[in-house]
Amino acid sequence: TEASGSGKSTLADLIAGLLKPNSGELYCDDILLTDEQRLVWRQKIAYVTQDIFLFNNTVRSNLSWVANKTLNDNEIWQALSLAAAKDFVIALPHGLDTLIGDRGVRLSGGEKQRLAIARALLAEPQLLILDEATSALDHENEQKIQHALKQLHGRLTIIIIAHRETTIAHADQVIALNTPH
């Protein structure tokens, strides 16, 4: 947690291998992330930001494109459940086959974020980075996602970047970054 401009998202970009450090070195599991290793590392990461990109297609298509395999409906519904998105998708006119419009225009901000989290989980990452990924959720849905993330404990590493302390209340470890003076 902490104020804007403290470097939380930049740190996440470094961890995800999207940026190279200006100085020093970055290791993952005692392996130096060189250019070649960084490409391999990125394949093991799912990164969800507050700015969600969705295609002008169905819910199913928006969820399935990240998987390295053909997904069955049970896998999709399980991910939707973990992302606290199952109920709202069931309520859509055509469920998984509902067209959501360009950039998900037919969905609320919170619904988009929950779909993005489900999509990230379907990629079966070793590391899930949530960068303000629950900022558009109301308290009830944020609590549902926190409960779901607890169920993933031990299955993958999750980094949560947030301004609200309630978002990270269940974290095993909290690192606070301060704005440089």
PDB file of N, CA and C in Angstrom, residues 69-157:
ATOM      1  N   LYS A  69      -4.499 -24.442 -23.786  1.00  0.00           N
ATOM      2  CA  LYS A  69      -5.238 -25.659 -24.104  1.00  0.00           C
ATOM      3  C   LYS A  69      -6.697 -25.277 -24.343  1.00  0.00           C
ATOM      4  N   THR A  70      -7.456 -26.220 -24.868  1.00  0.00           N
ATOM      5  CA  THR A  70      -8.883 -26.013 -25.023  1.00  0.00           C
ATOM      6  C   THR A  70      -9.528 -26.188 -23.659  1.00  0.00           C
ATOM      7  N   LEU A  71     -10.297 -25.203 -23.255  1.00  0.00           N
ATOM      8  CA  LEU A  71     -10.935 -25.231 -21.934  1.00  0.00           C
ATOM      9  C   LEU A  71     -12.329 -25.821 -22.023  1.00  0.00           C
ATOM     10  N   ASN A  72     -12.677 -26.615 -21.042  1.00  0.00           N
ATOM     11  CA  ASN A  72     -14.061 -27.075 -20.980  1.00  0.00           C
ATOM     12  C   ASN A  72     -14.853 -26.127 -20.069  1.00  0.00           C
ATOM     13  N   ASP A  73     -16.151 -26.218 -20.136  1.00  0.00           N
ATOM     14  CA  ASP A  73     -16.998 -25.305 -19.366  1.00  0.00           C
ATOM     15  C   ASP A  73     -16.755 -25.408 -17.867  1.00  0.00           C
ATOM     16  N   ASN A  74     -16.463 -26.601 -17.362  1.00  0.00           N
ATOM     17  CA  ASN A  74     -16.204 -26.748 -15.925  1.00  0.00           C
ATOM     18  C   ASN A  74     -15.006 -25.922 -15.486  1.00  0.00           C
ATOM     19  N   GLU A  75     -13.948 -25.918 -16.291  1.00  0.00           N
ATOM     20  CA  GLU A  75     -12.757 -25.125 -15.968  1.00  0.00           C
ATOM     21  C   GLU A  75     -13.082 -23.638 -15.976  1.00  0.00           C
ATOM     22  N   ILE A  76     -13.872 -23.221 -16.953  1.00  0.00           N
ATOM     23  CA  ILE A  76     -14.244 -21.808 -17.046  1.00  0.00           C
ATOM     24  C   ILE A  76     -15.103 -21.416 -15.848  1.00  0.00           C
ATOM     25  N   TRP A  77     -16.090 -22.227 -15.511  1.00  0.00           N
ATOM     26  CA  TRP A  77     -16.964 -21.901 -14.376  1.00  0.00           C
ATOM     27  C   TRP A  77     -16.189 -21.901 -13.068  1.00  0.00           C
ATOM     28  N   GLN A  78     -15.226 -22.783 -12.917  1.00  0.00           N
ATOM     29  CA  GLN A  78     -14.411 -22.814 -11.701  1.00  0.00           C
ATOM     30  C   GLN A  78     -13.623 -21.506 -11.564  1.00  0.00           C
ATOM     31  N   ALA A  79     -13.008 -21.046 -12.651  1.00  0.00           N
ATOM     32  CA  ALA A  79     -12.263 -19.787 -12.615  1.00  0.00           C
ATOM     33  C   ALA A  79     -13.196 -18.611 -12.331  1.00  0.00           C
ATOM     34  N   LEU A  80     -14.374 -18.627 -12.946  1.00  0.00           N
ATOM     35  CA  LEU A  80     -15.348 -17.563 -12.683  1.00  0.00           C
ATOM     36  C   LEU A  80     -15.768 -17.567 -11.217  1.00  0.00           C
ATOM     37  N   SER A  81     -15.926 -18.734 -10.654  1.00  0.00           N
ATOM     38  CA  SER A  81     -16.294 -18.843  -9.250  1.00  0.00           C
ATOM     39  C   SER A  81     -15.188 -18.277  -8.363  1.00  0.00           C
ATOM     40  N   LEU A  82     -13.942 -18.634  -8.635  1.00  0.00           N
ATOM     41  CA  LEU A  82     -12.814 -18.130  -7.857  1.00  0.00           C
ATOM     42  C   LEU A  82     -12.688 -16.607  -7.960  1.00  0.00           C
ATOM     43  N   ALA A  83     -13.092 -16.063  -9.092  1.00  0.00           N
ATOM     44  CA  ALA A  83     -13.010 -14.611  -9.306  1.00  0.00           C
ATOM     45  C   ALA A  83     -14.291 -13.893  -8.908  1.00  0.00           C
ATOM     46  N   ALA A  84     -15.189 -14.569  -8.215  1.00  0.00           N
ATOM     47  CA  ALA A  84     -16.467 -13.986  -7.777  1.00  0.00           C
ATOM     48  C   ALA A  84     -17.267 -13.436  -8.958  1.00  0.00           C
ATOM     49  N   ALA A  85     -17.173 -14.126 -10.097  1.00  0.00           N
ATOM     50  CA  ALA A  85     -17.854 -13.670 -11.315  1.00  0.00           C
ATOM     51  C   ALA A  85     -18.943 -14.624 -11.786  1.00  0.00           C
ATOM     52  N   LYS A  86     -19.057 -15.775 -11.174  1.00  0.00           N
ATOM     53  CA  LYS A  86     -19.981 -16.801 -11.651  1.00  0.00           C
ATOM     54  C   LYS A  86     -21.428 -16.309 -11.660  1.00  0.00           C
ATOM     55  N   ASP A  87     -21.872 -15.700 -10.569  1.00  0.00           N
ATOM     56  CA  ASP A  87     -23.273 -15.277 -10.467  1.00  0.00           C
ATOM     57  C   ASP A  87     -23.661 -14.271 -11.538  1.00  0.00           C
ATOM     58  N   PHE A  88     -22.801 -13.281 -11.790  1.00  0.00           N
ATOM     59  CA  PHE A  88     -23.191 -12.286 -12.785  1.00  0.00           C
ATOM     60  C   PHE A  88     -23.149 -12.855 -14.196  1.00  0.00           C
ATOM     61  N   VAL A  89     -22.236 -13.804 -14.467  1.00  0.00           N
ATOM     62  CA  VAL A  89     -22.188 -14.410 -15.808  1.00  0.00           C
ATOM     63  C   VAL A  89     -23.409 -15.294 -16.021  1.00  0.00           C
ATOM     64  N   ILE A  90     -23.808 -16.028 -14.999  1.00  0.00           N
ATOM     65  CA  ILE A  90     -25.021 -16.852 -15.104  1.00  0.00           C
ATOM     66  C   ILE A  90     -26.223 -15.971 -15.435  1.00  0.00           C
ATOM     67  N   ALA A  91     -26.259 -14.776 -14.881  1.00  0.00           N
ATOM     68  CA  ALA A  91     -27.393 -13.864 -15.076  1.00  0.00           C
ATOM     69  C   ALA A  91     -27.386 -13.167 -16.440  1.00  0.00           C
ATOM     70  N   LEU A  92     -26.291 -13.246 -17.174  1.00  0.00           N
ATOM     71  CA  LEU A  92     -26.241 -12.620 -18.505  1.00  0.00           C
ATOM     72  C   LEU A  92     -27.206 -13.338 -19.439  1.00  0.00           C
ATOM     73  N   PRO A  93     -27.723 -12.643 -20.462  1.00  0.00           N
ATOM     74  CA  PRO A  93     -28.739 -13.235 -21.340  1.00  0.00           C
ATOM     75  C   PRO A  93     -28.352 -14.581 -21.955  1.00  0.00           C
ATOM     76  N   HIS A  94     -27.081 -14.746 -22.315  1.00  0.00           N
ATOM     77  CA  HIS A  94     -26.637 -16.003 -22.934  1.00  0.00           C
ATOM     78  C   HIS A  94     -25.469 -16.622 -22.170  1.00  0.00           C
ATOM     79  N   GLY A  95     -25.343 -16.294 -20.901  1.00  0.00           N
ATOM     80  CA  GLY A  95     -24.285 -16.864 -20.076  1.00  0.00           C
ATOM     81  C   GLY A  95     -22.914 -16.659 -20.685  1.00  0.00           C
ATOM     82  N   LEU A  96     -22.152 -17.728 -20.815  1.00  0.00           N
ATOM     83  CA  LEU A  96     -20.804 -17.647 -21.379  1.00  0.00           C
ATOM     84  C   LEU A  96     -20.790 -17.160 -22.821  1.00  0.00           C
ATOM     85  N   ASP A  97     -21.892 -17.322 -23.517  1.00  0.00           N
ATOM     86  CA  ASP A  97     -21.952 -16.948 -24.931  1.00  0.00           C
ATOM     87  C   ASP A  97     -22.536 -15.558 -25.160  1.00  0.00           C
ATOM     88  N   THR A  98     -22.606 -14.748 -24.105  1.00  0.00           N
ATOM     89  CA  THR A  98     -23.086 -13.367 -24.211  1.00  0.00           C
ATOM     90  C   THR A  98     -21.991 -12.487 -24.798  1.00  0.00           C
ATOM     91  N   LEU A  99     -22.337 -11.701 -25.815  1.00  0.00           N
ATOM     92  CA  LEU A  99     -21.402 -10.715 -26.362  1.00  0.00           C
ATOM     93  C   LEU A  99     -21.307  -9.553 -25.378  1.00  0.00           C
ATOM     94  N   ILE A 100     -20.075  -9.148 -25.066  1.00  0.00           N
ATOM     95  CA  ILE A 100     -19.898  -8.101 -24.057  1.00  0.00           C
ATOM     96  C   ILE A 100     -19.543  -6.737 -24.632  1.00  0.00           C
ATOM     97  N   GLY A 101     -19.414  -6.643 -25.952  1.00  0.00           N
ATOM     98  CA  GLY A 101     -19.152  -5.358 -26.589  1.00  0.00           C
ATOM     99  C   GLY A 101     -17.674  -4.994 -26.562  1.00  0.00           C
ATOM    100  N   ASP A 102     -17.348  -3.980 -27.335  1.00  0.00           N
ATOM    101  CA  ASP A 102     -15.978  -3.510 -27.456  1.00  0.00           C
ATOM    102  C   ASP A 102     -15.459  -3.072 -26.099  1.00  0.00           C
ATOM    103  N   ARG A 103     -14.326  -3.640 -25.679  1.00  0.00           N
ATOM    104  CA  ARG A 103     -13.702  -3.359 -24.384  1.00  0.00           C
ATOM    105  C   ARG A 103     -14.637  -3.671 -23.217  1.00  0.00           C
ATOM    106  N   GLY A 104     -15.619  -4.549 -23.445  1.00  0.00           N
ATOM    107  CA  GLY A 104     -16.539  -4.952 -22.384  1.00  0.00           C
ATOM    108  C   GLY A 104     -17.522  -3.872 -21.996  1.00  0.00           C
ATOM    109  N   VAL A 105     -17.917  -3.058 -22.965  1.00  0.00           N
ATOM    110  CA  VAL A 105     -18.766  -1.893 -22.701  1.00  0.00           C
ATOM    111  C   VAL A 105     -20.099  -2.253 -22.022  1.00  0.00           C
ATOM    112  N   ARG A 106     -20.554  -3.474 -22.200  1.00  0.00           N
ATOM    113  CA  ARG A 106     -21.832  -3.892 -21.605  1.00  0.00           C
ATOM    114  C   ARG A 106     -21.688  -4.352 -20.153  1.00  0.00           C
ATOM    115  N   LEU A 107     -20.482  -4.256 -19.602  1.00  0.00           N
ATOM    116  CA  LEU A 107     -20.229  -4.707 -18.236  1.00  0.00           C
ATOM    117  C   LEU A 107     -19.818  -3.527 -17.353  1.00  0.00           C
ATOM    118  N   SER A 108     -20.042  -3.671 -16.071  1.00  0.00           N
ATOM    119  CA  SER A 108     -19.579  -2.656 -15.122  1.00  0.00           C
ATOM    120  C   SER A 108     -18.070  -2.791 -14.943  1.00  0.00           C
ATOM    121  N   GLY A 109     -17.458  -1.808 -14.337  1.00  0.00           N
ATOM    122  CA  GLY A 109     -16.022  -1.865 -14.066  1.00  0.00           C
ATOM    123  C   GLY A 109     -15.661  -3.066 -13.205  1.00  0.00           C
ATOM    124  N   GLY A 110     -16.464  -3.334 -12.184  1.00  0.00           N
ATOM    125  CA  GLY A 110     -16.211  -4.474 -11.307  1.00  0.00           C
ATOM    126  C   GLY A 110     -16.371  -5.800 -12.027  1.00  0.00           C
ATOM    127  N   GLU A 111     -17.359  -5.888 -12.917  1.00  0.00           N
ATOM    128  CA  GLU A 111     -17.550  -7.124 -13.690  1.00  0.00           C
ATOM    129  C   GLU A 111     -16.356  -7.359 -14.613  1.00  0.00           C
ATOM    130  N   LYS A 112     -15.853  -6.301 -15.232  1.00  0.00           N
ATOM    131  CA  LYS A 112     -14.670  -6.435 -16.092  1.00  0.00           C
ATOM    132  C   LYS A 112     -13.478  -6.935 -15.289  1.00  0.00           C
ATOM    133  N   GLN A 113     -13.283  -6.363 -14.105  1.00  0.00           N
ATOM    134  CA  GLN A 113     -12.150  -6.770 -13.283  1.00  0.00           C
ATOM    135  C   GLN A 113     -12.267  -8.238 -12.871  1.00  0.00           C
ATOM    136  N   ARG A 114     -13.469  -8.668 -12.531  1.00  0.00           N
ATOM    137  CA  ARG A 114     -13.651 -10.067 -12.135  1.00  0.00           C
ATOM    138  C   ARG A 114     -13.410 -11.007 -13.313  1.00  0.00           C
ATOM    139  N   LEU A 115     -13.828 -10.617 -14.522  1.00  0.00           N
ATOM    140  CA  LEU A 115     -13.521 -11.442 -15.706  1.00  0.00           C
ATOM    141  C   LEU A 115     -12.021 -11.501 -15.953  1.00  0.00           C
ATOM    142  N   ALA A 116     -11.342 -10.380 -15.759  1.00  0.00           N
ATOM    143  CA  ALA A 116      -9.899 -10.352 -15.973  1.00  0.00           C
ATOM    144  C   ALA A 116      -9.174 -11.260 -14.978  1.00  0.00           C
ATOM    145  N   ILE A 117      -9.635 -11.302 -13.754  1.00  0.00           N
ATOM    146  CA  ILE A 117      -9.034 -12.189 -12.759  1.00  0.00           C
ATOM    147  C   ILE A 117      -9.296 -13.643 -13.126  1.00  0.00           C
ATOM    148  N   ALA A 118     -10.517 -13.949 -13.556  1.00  0.00           N
ATOM    149  CA  ALA A 118     -10.828 -15.320 -13.997  1.00  0.00           C
ATOM    150  C   ALA A 118      -9.944 -15.704 -15.174  1.00  0.00           C
ATOM    151  N   ARG A 119      -9.782 -14.802 -16.123  1.00  0.00           N
ATOM    152  CA  ARG A 119      -8.937 -15.065 -17.291  1.00  0.00           C
ATOM    153  C   ARG A 119      -7.500 -15.340 -16.851  1.00  0.00           C
ATOM    154  N   ALA A 120      -7.008 -14.562 -15.914  1.00  0.00           N
ATOM    155  CA  ALA A 120      -5.646 -14.761 -15.414  1.00  0.00           C
ATOM    156  C   ALA A 120      -5.499 -16.133 -14.766  1.00  0.00           C
ATOM    157  N   LEU A 121      -6.494 -16.547 -14.013  1.00  0.00           N
ATOM    158  CA  LEU A 121      -6.427 -17.858 -13.352  1.00  0.00           C
ATOM    159  C   LEU A 121      -6.455 -18.997 -14.368  1.00  0.00           C
ATOM    160  N   LEU A 122      -7.159 -18.801 -15.473  1.00  0.00           N
ATOM    161  CA  LEU A 122      -7.218 -19.829 -16.514  1.00  0.00           C
ATOM    162  C   LEU A 122      -5.868 -20.032 -17.202  1.00  0.00           C
ATOM    163  N   ALA A 123      -4.984 -19.061 -17.099  1.00  0.00           N
ATOM    164  CA  ALA A 123      -3.639 -19.185 -17.672  1.00  0.00           C
ATOM    165  C   ALA A 123      -2.745 -20.077 -16.810  1.00  0.00           C
ATOM    166  N   GLU A 124      -3.239 -20.489 -15.638  1.00  0.00           N
ATOM    167  CA  GLU A 124      -2.506 -21.345 -14.705  1.00  0.00           C
ATOM    168  C   GLU A 124      -1.108 -20.803 -14.400  1.00  0.00           C
ATOM    169  N   PRO A 125      -1.044 -19.561 -13.925  1.00  0.00           N
ATOM    170  CA  PRO A 125       0.270 -18.960 -13.658  1.00  0.00           C
ATOM    171  C   PRO A 125       0.907 -19.502 -12.385  1.00  0.00           C
ATOM    172  N   GLN A 126       2.211 -19.310 -12.286  1.00  0.00           N
ATOM    173  CA  GLN A 126       2.917 -19.568 -11.030  1.00  0.00           C
ATOM    174  C   GLN A 126       2.886 -18.318 -10.155  1.00  0.00           C
ATOM    175  N   LEU A 127       2.781 -17.164 -10.817  1.00  0.00           N
ATOM    176  CA  LEU A 127       2.722 -15.886 -10.137  1.00  0.00           C
ATOM    177  C   LEU A 127       1.560 -15.087 -10.701  1.00  0.00           C
ATOM    178  N   LEU A 128       0.702 -14.607  -9.824  1.00  0.00           N
ATOM    179  CA  LEU A 128      -0.422 -13.754 -10.210  1.00  0.00           C
ATOM    180  C   LEU A 128      -0.182 -12.383  -9.605  1.00  0.00           C
ATOM    181  N   ILE A 129      -0.101 -11.368 -10.455  1.00  0.00           N
ATOM    182  CA  ILE A 129       0.075  -9.995  -9.999  1.00  0.00           C
ATOM    183  C   ILE A 129      -1.241  -9.262 -10.205  1.00  0.00           C
ATOM    184  N   LEU A 130      -1.772  -8.727  -9.120  1.00  0.00           N
ATOM    185  CA  LEU A 130      -3.007  -7.934  -9.162  1.00  0.00           C
ATOM    186  C   LEU A 130      -2.646  -6.498  -8.819  1.00  0.00           C
ATOM    187  N   ASP A 131      -2.559  -5.648  -9.829  1.00  0.00           N
ATOM    188  CA  ASP A 131      -2.176  -4.248  -9.649  1.00  0.00           C
ATOM    189  C   ASP A 131      -3.429  -3.387  -9.658  1.00  0.00           C
ATOM    190  N   GLU A 132      -3.934  -3.083  -8.473  1.00  0.00           N
ATOM    191  CA  GLU A 132      -5.187  -2.339  -8.311  1.00  0.00           C
ATOM    192  C   GLU A 132      -6.329  -3.046  -9.061  1.00  0.00           C
ATOM    193  N   ALA A 133      -6.233  -4.365  -9.146  1.00  0.00           N
ATOM    194  CA  ALA A 133      -7.171  -5.149  -9.949  1.00  0.00           C
ATOM    195  C   ALA A 133      -8.550  -5.273  -9.318  1.00  0.00           C
ATOM    196  N   THR A 134      -8.709  -4.834  -8.086  1.00  0.00           N
ATOM    197  CA  THR A 134     -10.032  -4.879  -7.458  1.00  0.00           C
ATOM    198  C   THR A 134     -10.532  -3.480  -7.118  1.00  0.00           C
ATOM    199  N   SER A 135      -9.915  -2.457  -7.700  1.00  0.00           N
ATOM    200  CA  SER A 135     -10.244  -1.074  -7.349  1.00  0.00           C
ATOM    201  C   SER A 135     -11.673  -0.678  -7.712  1.00  0.00           C
ATOM    202  N   ALA A 136     -12.274  -1.323  -8.716  1.00  0.00           N
ATOM    203  CA  ALA A 136     -13.641  -0.967  -9.126  1.00  0.00           C
ATOM    204  C   ALA A 136     -14.695  -1.831  -8.442  1.00  0.00           C
ATOM    205  N   LEU A 137     -14.278  -2.683  -7.525  1.00  0.00           N
ATOM    206  CA  LEU A 137     -15.234  -3.577  -6.868  1.00  0.00           C
ATOM    207  C   LEU A 137     -15.805  -2.946  -5.610  1.00  0.00           C
ATOM    208  N   ASP A 138     -17.063  -3.264  -5.340  1.00  0.00           N
ATOM    209  CA  ASP A 138     -17.644  -2.855  -4.066  1.00  0.00           C
ATOM    210  C   ASP A 138     -17.103  -3.784  -2.980  1.00  0.00           C
ATOM    211  N   HIS A 139     -17.372  -3.431  -1.744  1.00  0.00           N
ATOM    212  CA  HIS A 139     -16.818  -4.177  -0.608  1.00  0.00           C
ATOM    213  C   HIS A 139     -17.220  -5.655  -0.642  1.00  0.00           C
ATOM    214  N   GLU A 140     -18.473  -5.934  -0.961  1.00  0.00           N
ATOM    215  CA  GLU A 140     -18.960  -7.315  -0.962  1.00  0.00           C
ATOM    216  C   GLU A 140     -18.208  -8.170  -1.980  1.00  0.00           C
ATOM    217  N   ASN A 141     -18.046  -7.661  -3.207  1.00  0.00           N
ATOM    218  CA  ASN A 141     -17.353  -8.440  -4.235  1.00  0.00           C
ATOM    219  C   ASN A 141     -15.852  -8.517  -3.973  1.00  0.00           C
ATOM    220  N   GLU A 142     -15.287  -7.477  -3.380  1.00  0.00           N
ATOM    221  CA  GLU A 142     -13.884  -7.552  -3.010  1.00  0.00           C
ATOM    222  C   GLU A 142     -13.679  -8.649  -1.957  1.00  0.00           C
ATOM    223  N   GLN A 143     -14.610  -8.749  -1.021  1.00  0.00           N
ATOM    224  CA  GLN A 143     -14.533  -9.804  -0.004  1.00  0.00           C
ATOM    225  C   GLN A 143     -14.623 -11.186  -0.646  1.00  0.00           C
ATOM    226  N   LYS A 144     -15.479 -11.341  -1.653  1.00  0.00           N
ATOM    227  CA  LYS A 144     -15.596 -12.624  -2.351  1.00  0.00           C
ATOM    228  C   LYS A 144     -14.273 -13.003  -3.022  1.00  0.00           C
ATOM    229  N   ILE A 145     -13.629 -12.032  -3.657  1.00  0.00           N
ATOM    230  CA  ILE A 145     -12.359 -12.310  -4.319  1.00  0.00           C
ATOM    231  C   ILE A 145     -11.280 -12.625  -3.291  1.00  0.00           C
ATOM    232  N   GLN A 146     -11.274 -11.902  -2.177  1.00  0.00           N
ATOM    233  CA  GLN A 146     -10.300 -12.204  -1.128  1.00  0.00           C
ATOM    234  C   GLN A 146     -10.483 -13.629  -0.612  1.00  0.00           C
ATOM    235  N   HIS A 147     -11.725 -14.037  -0.426  1.00  0.00           N
ATOM    236  CA  HIS A 147     -12.003 -15.412   0.002  1.00  0.00           C
ATOM    237  C   HIS A 147     -11.492 -16.408  -1.043  1.00  0.00           C
ATOM    238  N   ALA A 148     -11.732 -16.108  -2.314  1.00  0.00           N
ATOM    239  CA  ALA A 148     -11.270 -16.990  -3.391  1.00  0.00           C
ATOM    240  C   ALA A 148      -9.747 -17.062  -3.425  1.00  0.00           C
ATOM    241  N   LEU A 149      -9.083 -15.927  -3.228  1.00  0.00           N
ATOM    242  CA  LEU A 149      -7.627 -15.914  -3.244  1.00  0.00           C
ATOM    243  C   LEU A 149      -7.053 -16.736  -2.094  1.00  0.00           C
ATOM    244  N   LYS A 150      -7.750 -16.743  -0.972  1.00  0.00           N
ATOM    245  CA  LYS A 150      -7.314 -17.583   0.155  1.00  0.00           C
ATOM    246  C   LYS A 150      -7.327 -19.053  -0.242  1.00  0.00           C
ATOM    247  N   GLN A 151      -8.295 -19.446  -1.079  1.00  0.00           N
ATOM    248  CA  GLN A 151      -8.382 -20.836  -1.527  1.00  0.00           C
ATOM    249  C   GLN A 151      -7.196 -21.214  -2.419  1.00  0.00           C
ATOM    250  N   LEU A 152      -6.563 -20.213  -3.027  1.00  0.00           N
ATOM    251  CA  LEU A 152      -5.414 -20.457  -3.894  1.00  0.00           C
ATOM    252  C   LEU A 152      -4.100 -20.500  -3.112  1.00  0.00           C
ATOM    253  N   HIS A 153      -4.170 -20.222  -1.824  1.00  0.00           N
ATOM    254  CA  HIS A 153      -2.972 -20.186  -0.987  1.00  0.00           C
ATOM    255  C   HIS A 153      -2.198 -21.500  -1.119  1.00  0.00           C
ATOM    256  N   GLY A 154      -0.920 -21.378  -1.430  1.00  0.00           N
ATOM    257  CA  GLY A 154      -0.080 -22.562  -1.584  1.00  0.00           C
ATOM    258  C   GLY A 154      -0.035 -23.111  -2.998  1.00  0.00           C
ATOM    259  N   ARG A 155      -0.967 -22.689  -3.858  1.00  0.00           N
ATOM    260  CA  ARG A 155      -0.992 -23.177  -5.248  1.00  0.00           C
ATOM    261  C   ARG A 155      -0.214 -22.257  -6.180  1.00  0.00           C
ATOM    262  N   LEU A 156      -0.134 -20.977  -5.844  1.00  0.00           N
ATOM    263  CA  LEU A 156       0.616 -20.016  -6.628  1.00  0.00           C
ATOM    264  C   LEU A 156       0.958 -18.830  -5.745  1.00  0.00           C
ATOM    265  N   THR A 157       1.887 -18.018  -6.193  1.00  0.00           N
ATOM    266  CA  THR A 157       2.258 -16.809  -5.483  1.00  0.00           C
ATOM    267  C   THR A 157       1.400 -15.669  -6.021  1.00  0.00           C
TER     268      THR A 157
END
